[in-house]
Coordinates of C-alpha atoms and ligand atoms in Angstrom, one line a residue:
M1 CA -25.3 -48.9 5.4
S2 CA -22.6 -46.3 4.8
I3 CA -20.0 -45.7 7.5
R4 CA -19.2 -42.3 8.9
S5 CA -16.0 -41.5 10.8
V6 CA -16.8 -39.6 14.0
I7 CA -14.4 -38.0 16.5
V8 CA -15.6 -39.3 19.8
G9 CA -12.7 -38.2 22.0
L10 CA -10.2 -35.3 22.1
G11 CA -7.1 -34.9 24.2
S12 CA -4.0 -32.7 24.4
Y13 CA -0.8 -32.3 26.3
L14 CA 1.7 -29.5 26.7
P15 CA 4.9 -30.0 28.7
E16 CA 5.2 -28.1 31.9
K17 CA 8.1 -25.8 31.1
I18 CA 7.2 -22.6 29.3
L19 CA 9.6 -20.5 27.3
T20 CA 8.5 -16.9 27.0
N21 CA 9.5 -14.5 24.2
T22 CA 11.3 -12.4 26.8
E23 CA 13.4 -15.4 27.8
L24 CA 14.1 -16.2 24.1
A25 CA 15.3 -12.6 23.7
E26 CA 18.1 -13.4 26.1
R27 CA 19.4 -16.0 23.7
V28 CA 18.9 -14.4 20.2
D29 CA 18.6 -10.9 18.9
T30 CA 14.8 -10.6 19.1
N31 CA 12.1 -9.1 21.3
D32 CA 8.6 -9.8 22.6
A33 CA 7.0 -7.0 20.5
W34 CA 8.5 -8.3 17.2
I35 CA 7.5 -11.9 17.8
V36 CA 3.9 -11.0 18.9
E37 CA 3.4 -8.6 16.0
R38 CA 4.8 -10.9 13.3
T39 CA 3.6 -14.2 14.6
G40 CA 1.1 -13.8 17.5
I41 CA 3.2 -16.2 19.6
K42 CA 3.6 -15.3 23.2
Q43 CA 5.1 -18.5 24.6
R44 CA 6.0 -22.1 23.7
H45 CA 6.2 -25.3 25.8
I46 CA 9.5 -27.2 26.0
A47 CA 9.7 -31.0 26.8
A48 CA 11.7 -31.8 30.0
E49 CA 15.1 -33.5 29.6
G50 CA 14.4 -37.2 29.0
Q51 CA 10.8 -36.5 28.0
V52 CA 10.3 -37.9 24.5
T53 CA 7.7 -37.5 21.8
S54 CA 6.0 -40.7 22.8
D55 CA 5.6 -39.4 26.3
L56 CA 3.7 -36.4 25.1
A57 CA 1.7 -38.5 22.6
T58 CA 0.7 -40.9 25.4
E59 CA -0.6 -38.2 27.6
A60 CA -2.7 -36.7 24.8
A61 CA -3.9 -40.2 23.8
K62 CA -4.9 -41.0 27.5
A63 CA -6.9 -37.8 27.6
A64 CA -8.6 -38.5 24.3
L65 CA -9.5 -42.1 25.5
K66 CA -10.9 -40.6 28.8
D67 CA -12.9 -38.1 26.9
A68 CA -14.3 -40.9 24.7
G69 CA -15.0 -43.1 27.7
L70 CA -12.9 -45.9 26.1
T71 CA -9.9 -48.0 27.2
P72 CA -6.7 -48.6 25.1
N73 CA -7.9 -52.1 24.1
D74 CA -11.0 -50.6 22.4
I75 CA -8.5 -49.2 19.8
D76 CA -7.6 -51.0 16.7
I77 CA -4.9 -48.8 15.2
V78 CA -2.6 -46.1 16.7
L79 CA -1.5 -43.6 14.1
V80 CA 1.2 -41.1 15.1
A81 CA 2.0 -38.1 13.0
T82 CA 5.4 -36.8 13.9
S83 CA 8.6 -35.4 12.4
T84 CA 10.4 -35.7 15.7
A85 CA 10.3 -39.5 16.4
D86 CA 11.8 -40.9 19.6
D87 CA 14.1 -43.1 17.5
T88 CA 14.9 -43.8 13.9
M89 CA 13.1 -47.1 14.5
P90 CA 10.9 -48.5 15.8
A91 CA 8.0 -46.2 15.3
T92 CA 7.0 -43.8 18.1
A93 CA 3.5 -45.2 17.8
V94 CA 4.6 -48.6 19.2
H95 CA 6.0 -46.9 22.3
V96 CA 2.7 -45.1 22.6
Q97 CA 0.9 -48.4 22.2
H98 CA 3.0 -50.0 25.0
K99 CA 2.8 -46.9 27.3
L100 CA -0.9 -47.0 27.0
G101 CA -0.9 -50.7 28.0
M102 CA -2.4 -51.7 24.7
T103 CA -1.7 -55.3 23.7
R104 CA -3.6 -55.6 20.5
G105 CA -4.0 -53.9 17.1
A106 CA -1.4 -52.1 15.1
A107 CA 0.6 -48.9 15.6
F108 CA 2.7 -47.0 13.1
D109 CA 4.1 -43.5 12.4
F110 CA 3.8 -41.4 9.3
Q111 CA 5.4 -38.1 8.4
A112 CA 3.7 -35.2 6.7
A113 CA 5.3 -32.5 8.8
C114 CA 2.7 -29.8 9.9
S115 CA 0.0 -31.5 7.8
G116 CA 0.4 -34.7 9.7
F117 CA -2.8 -34.5 11.7
V118 CA -5.0 -33.9 8.6
Y119 CA -3.2 -36.7 6.8
G120 CA -3.9 -38.9 9.9
L121 CA -7.6 -38.1 9.8
H122 CA -7.7 -38.8 6.1
M123 CA -6.1 -42.2 6.6
A124 CA -8.3 -43.0 9.6
D125 CA -11.4 -42.2 7.6
A126 CA -10.2 -44.5 4.8
F127 CA -9.5 -47.4 7.2
L128 CA -12.8 -47.0 9.0
R129 CA -14.9 -46.7 5.8
A130 CA -13.1 -49.7 4.4
G131 CA -14.2 -51.7 7.5
S132 CA -10.6 -52.6 8.4
A133 CA -10.9 -51.0 11.9
K134 CA -13.6 -49.8 14.3
R135 CA -11.7 -47.2 16.3
I136 CA -8.5 -45.4 15.5
L137 CA -6.3 -43.1 17.7
V138 CA -4.9 -40.3 15.6
V139 CA -2.1 -38.5 17.4
G140 CA 0.0 -35.5 16.4
A141 CA 3.0 -35.2 18.7
E142 CA 6.3 -33.3 18.4
T143 CA 9.4 -32.2 20.3
F144 CA 10.6 -29.6 17.8
S145 CA 12.7 -28.0 20.5
R146 CA 15.1 -30.9 19.8
V147 CA 15.6 -29.9 16.1
V148 CA 15.4 -26.1 16.3
D149 CA 18.5 -24.1 15.6
W150 CA 18.5 -22.0 18.8
N151 CA 20.8 -19.5 17.2
D152 CA 18.5 -18.8 14.3
R153 CA 16.0 -16.1 15.3
G154 CA 14.0 -16.6 12.1
T155 CA 12.9 -20.1 13.2
C156 CA 13.6 -20.7 16.9
I157 CA 10.9 -18.2 17.9
L158 CA 8.3 -20.2 16.1
F159 CA 8.3 -23.8 17.3
G160 CA 7.3 -25.6 20.5
D161 CA 6.6 -29.0 21.9
G162 CA 3.2 -30.6 22.4
A163 CA 0.7 -33.3 21.5
G164 CA -2.9 -33.7 20.6
A165 CA -5.0 -36.8 19.9
V166 CA -8.5 -37.9 18.8
V167 CA -10.3 -41.2 18.8
V168 CA -12.1 -41.7 15.5
E169 CA -14.9 -44.2 15.5
A170 CA -16.8 -45.9 12.7
S171 CA -20.5 -45.0 13.0
E172 CA -22.9 -47.1 11.1
G173 CA -26.1 -45.6 12.4
E174 CA -27.8 -42.4 11.2
T175 CA -25.7 -39.5 12.2
T176 CA -25.0 -36.1 10.8
R177 CA -21.7 -35.9 12.7
G178 CA -18.3 -37.0 11.4
I179 CA -15.9 -36.5 8.6
L180 CA -17.8 -35.2 5.5
H181 CA -14.8 -34.7 3.2
S182 CA -11.0 -34.8 3.4
E183 CA -8.2 -34.4 0.9
I184 CA -4.4 -34.5 1.0
F185 CA -1.8 -33.1 -1.3
S186 CA 1.9 -32.7 -1.7
D187 CA 4.4 -31.2 -4.1
G188 CA 8.0 -32.1 -3.6
Q189 CA 9.3 -29.3 -5.9
Y190 CA 9.0 -27.1 -2.8
A191 CA 11.0 -29.5 -0.5
A192 CA 13.7 -26.9 0.0
L193 CA 11.4 -24.2 1.4
L194 CA 11.2 -25.9 4.8
G195 CA 13.1 -28.8 6.2
T196 CA 16.2 -29.9 8.2
T197 CA 19.9 -29.7 7.5
G198 CA 20.2 -33.4 8.0
G199 CA 18.6 -36.8 8.5
T200 CA 19.1 -40.5 9.1
S201 CA 20.3 -41.5 5.7
R202 CA 21.8 -38.3 4.4
T203 CA 23.9 -37.1 7.4
Q204 CA 23.2 -39.7 10.2
T205 CA 22.1 -36.7 12.3
T206 CA 18.7 -35.0 12.8
G207 CA 19.9 -31.7 11.4
V208 CA 18.2 -28.5 12.4
V209 CA 15.2 -26.7 11.0
T210 CA 15.6 -24.2 8.1
M211 CA 12.9 -22.3 6.4
Q212 CA 12.2 -19.7 3.8
G213 CA 9.5 -18.1 5.9
K214 CA 8.0 -15.6 3.4
E215 CA 7.6 -18.3 0.7
V216 CA 6.1 -20.8 3.1
F217 CA 3.7 -18.1 4.4
R218 CA 2.5 -17.3 0.9
H219 CA 1.8 -21.0 0.1
A220 CA 0.2 -21.5 3.5
V221 CA -2.4 -18.8 2.9
S222 CA -3.3 -19.6 -0.6
K223 CA -3.3 -23.4 -0.3
M224 CA -5.1 -23.6 3.1
A225 CA -7.9 -21.3 1.8
D226 CA -8.1 -23.3 -1.4
V227 CA -8.5 -26.7 0.3
V228 CA -11.3 -25.3 2.5
E229 CA -13.1 -23.9 -0.5
R230 CA -12.7 -27.3 -2.3
S231 CA -14.2 -29.2 0.6
L232 CA -17.1 -26.8 0.9
K233 CA -17.8 -27.0 -2.8
A234 CA -17.6 -30.9 -2.7
T235 CA -20.2 -31.1 0.0
G236 CA -22.5 -28.3 -1.1
H237 CA -21.7 -25.9 1.7
T238 CA -20.7 -22.3 1.7
V239 CA -18.2 -20.3 3.9
A240 CA -21.3 -19.0 5.8
D241 CA -22.1 -22.6 6.9
L242 CA -18.7 -22.9 8.7
D243 CA -18.7 -22.5 12.5
F244 CA -14.9 -22.6 12.8
V245 CA -11.8 -23.0 10.8
A246 CA -9.2 -24.8 13.1
A247 CA -6.2 -24.4 10.8
H248 CA -2.6 -25.5 11.5
Q249 CA -1.3 -23.0 14.1
A250 CA 1.9 -21.6 12.6
N251 CA 1.4 -17.9 12.7
A252 CA -1.6 -15.8 13.8
R253 CA -1.1 -13.6 10.7
I254 CA -1.5 -16.7 8.4
L255 CA -4.7 -17.6 10.3
S256 CA -6.2 -14.1 9.8
S257 CA -5.1 -14.0 6.1
V258 CA -6.7 -17.4 5.5
A259 CA -9.9 -16.1 7.1
E260 CA -9.8 -12.9 5.1
K261 CA -9.2 -14.8 1.8
L262 CA -12.2 -17.1 2.6
G263 CA -14.4 -14.2 3.6
L264 CA -14.7 -15.8 7.1
P265 CA -15.2 -13.5 10.1
A266 CA -12.0 -13.4 12.1
E267 CA -13.6 -14.8 15.3
K268 CA -14.4 -18.0 13.4
A269 CA -10.7 -18.7 12.9
L270 CA -9.5 -20.6 16.0
V271 CA -6.2 -19.3 17.4
S272 CA -4.1 -21.1 20.0
V273 CA -0.7 -20.4 18.5
D274 CA -0.2 -17.6 21.1
M275 CA -0.1 -20.2 23.9
H276 CA 2.1 -22.9 22.3
G277 CA 3.8 -21.6 19.1
N278 CA 4.0 -23.9 16.1
T279 CA 3.8 -27.5 17.4
S280 CA 3.6 -29.0 13.8
A281 CA 1.5 -32.1 13.7
A282 CA 0.1 -31.4 17.1
S283 CA -1.3 -28.0 16.4
I284 CA -4.8 -28.7 15.1
P285 CA -5.9 -30.9 18.0
L286 CA -4.3 -28.4 20.4
A287 CA -6.4 -25.6 18.8
L288 CA -9.5 -27.8 19.1
A289 CA -8.7 -28.7 22.7
A290 CA -8.3 -25.0 23.6
A291 CA -11.6 -24.2 21.9
K292 CA -13.3 -27.0 23.8
A293 CA -11.8 -25.9 27.1
Q294 CA -13.3 -22.4 26.4
G295 CA -16.7 -24.0 25.8
R296 CA -16.7 -22.9 22.1
L297 CA -16.9 -26.4 20.5
K298 CA -20.5 -27.8 20.3
E299 CA -21.9 -30.9 18.8
G300 CA -23.2 -30.4 15.3
Q301 CA -20.8 -27.5 14.4
L302 CA -19.2 -27.5 10.9
L303 CA -15.4 -27.3 11.1
A304 CA -12.7 -27.1 8.5
L305 CA -9.2 -28.3 9.5
P306 CA -6.7 -27.1 6.9
A307 CA -3.0 -27.5 7.2
L308 CA 0.2 -26.9 5.3
G309 CA 3.7 -28.1 6.1
A310 CA 7.1 -29.1 4.9
G311 CA 7.1 -31.1 1.6
L312 CA 5.2 -29.1 0.8
T313 CA 2.2 -31.1 2.1
W314 CA -1.2 -29.7 2.6
G315 CA -4.8 -30.8 3.0
N316 CA -8.1 -30.3 4.7
C317 CA -10.7 -32.2 6.7
L318 CA -14.3 -30.9 6.8
L319 CA -16.3 -32.4 9.6
R320 CA -19.4 -32.0 11.7
W321 CA -18.3 -32.0 15.4
Ligands
LIG401 O1 4.5 -24.9 10.0 C1 4.7 -24.8 8.6 C2 4.3 -23.5 8.2 N1 5.3 -22.5 8.6 C3 4.9 -21.3 8.4 O2 3.8 -21.1 7.9 C4 5.8 -20.1 8.8 C5 5.6 -19.1 7.7 N2 6.4 -17.9 7.8 C6 6.3 -17.0 8.9 O3 5.5 -17.2 9.8 C7 7.1 -15.7 8.7 O4 7.6 -15.6 7.5 C8 8.1 -15.5 9.8 C9 7.5 -15.2 11.2 C10 9.0 -16.7 9.9 C11 9.0 -14.3 9.5 O5 8.1 -13.1 9.4 P1 8.3 -12.1 8.1 O6 7.4 -11.1 8.3 O7 8.3 -12.9 6.9 O8 9.8 -11.5 8.4 P2 11.1 -11.6 7.5 O9 11.7 -13.0 7.6 O10 10.8 -11.0 6.2 O11 12.0 -10.6 8.3 C12 11.7 -9.2 8.4 C13 12.7 -8.6 9.2 C14 14.2 -8.9 8.8 O12 15.0 -7.7 9.0 P3 15.4 -6.8 7.8 O13 16.1 -7.7 6.8 O14 14.1 -6.2 7.3 O15 16.3 -5.8 8.5 C15 14.6 -10.0 9.7 O16 16.0 -10.1 9.9 O17 12.7 -9.0 10.6 C16 13.9 -9.6 11.0 N3 13.7 -10.7 11.9 C17 13.5 -10.6 13.2 N4 13.6 -9.5 14.0 C18 13.4 -9.7 15.3 C19 13.5 -12.0 11.5 N5 13.3 -12.7 12.6 C20 13.3 -11.9 13.7 C21 13.1 -12.0 15.1 N6 13.2 -10.9 15.8 N7 12.9 -13.2 15.6

């Protein structure tokens, strides 16, 4: 019997401290009206001093496990997507494993920037369908506030801290739920469009975020729309079959442009970027969690989860909730 990878639990976490646009305008030459008009972002959350990425990830993972009605030792693999690891090594995922009280299985990080969560679902689906695990925690967690240049108004207004997690389970019975199709891509010729000014090997520092915003915007719209179309085609669906597109939350204008390009009604493009800014690998589960809290997510709905991030990396996961 074929195996289907089904999301059986969803959780998220945002740090307590909120940084509003008006507060940001006291630091750099910007204003609430510009940020809202050009990005849709109203506020972002900032991790407390001493609160690290694995702390955020652990909270989201706990919530996902609770939602699934499972315990940490029901999990075989912890996958953490992050560009803002606690340490250069070991992996943030092993800290999450330990903080959860999990004493079995395996845990590791991977880095695909803002596409991390989709890469994680793609990997989890491959592990589960290969029979090498039964349940996998996929976590996207970031503390971008630690690598943002707080003097660069072109980037510091965009990013925030947060985490989201799902439990993905191998279902061997008859089910219409689960991951129907996923694909991941990258093209390193665009590496300079979005990145940091340093890193472990190159500068022995983290560096700060730099971005050619307009170019990234253009790639985000065309590539995210394209990967959704590819998944629909591969599975014999049309745009009209989609209940929601939960895309990487970078900019509300990108989300509406992707919807427009697909011919998707605007209300079917989930938006949570207004509440937490761009949280990179955490943004898709945060958008799903917000929709769930609003009572909009229902079993059986068809969802596309496209993302694009530094690399460039991009991808999509089409699933039935
Ligand atoms: O997560 C990975 C994916 N990331 C993204 O997808 C981000 C993609 N890019 C974007 O979201 C947008 O390009 C930005 C929001 C970053 C910038 O928006 P834009 O519409 O592309 O603005 P721009 O950079 O072309 O700047 C327009 C003007 C410039 O002024 P002049 O040269 O026209 O006088 C900027 O200096 O707006 C100015 N500006 C600002 N003004 C007030 C740039 N940033 C700000 C700011 N406040 N924060």
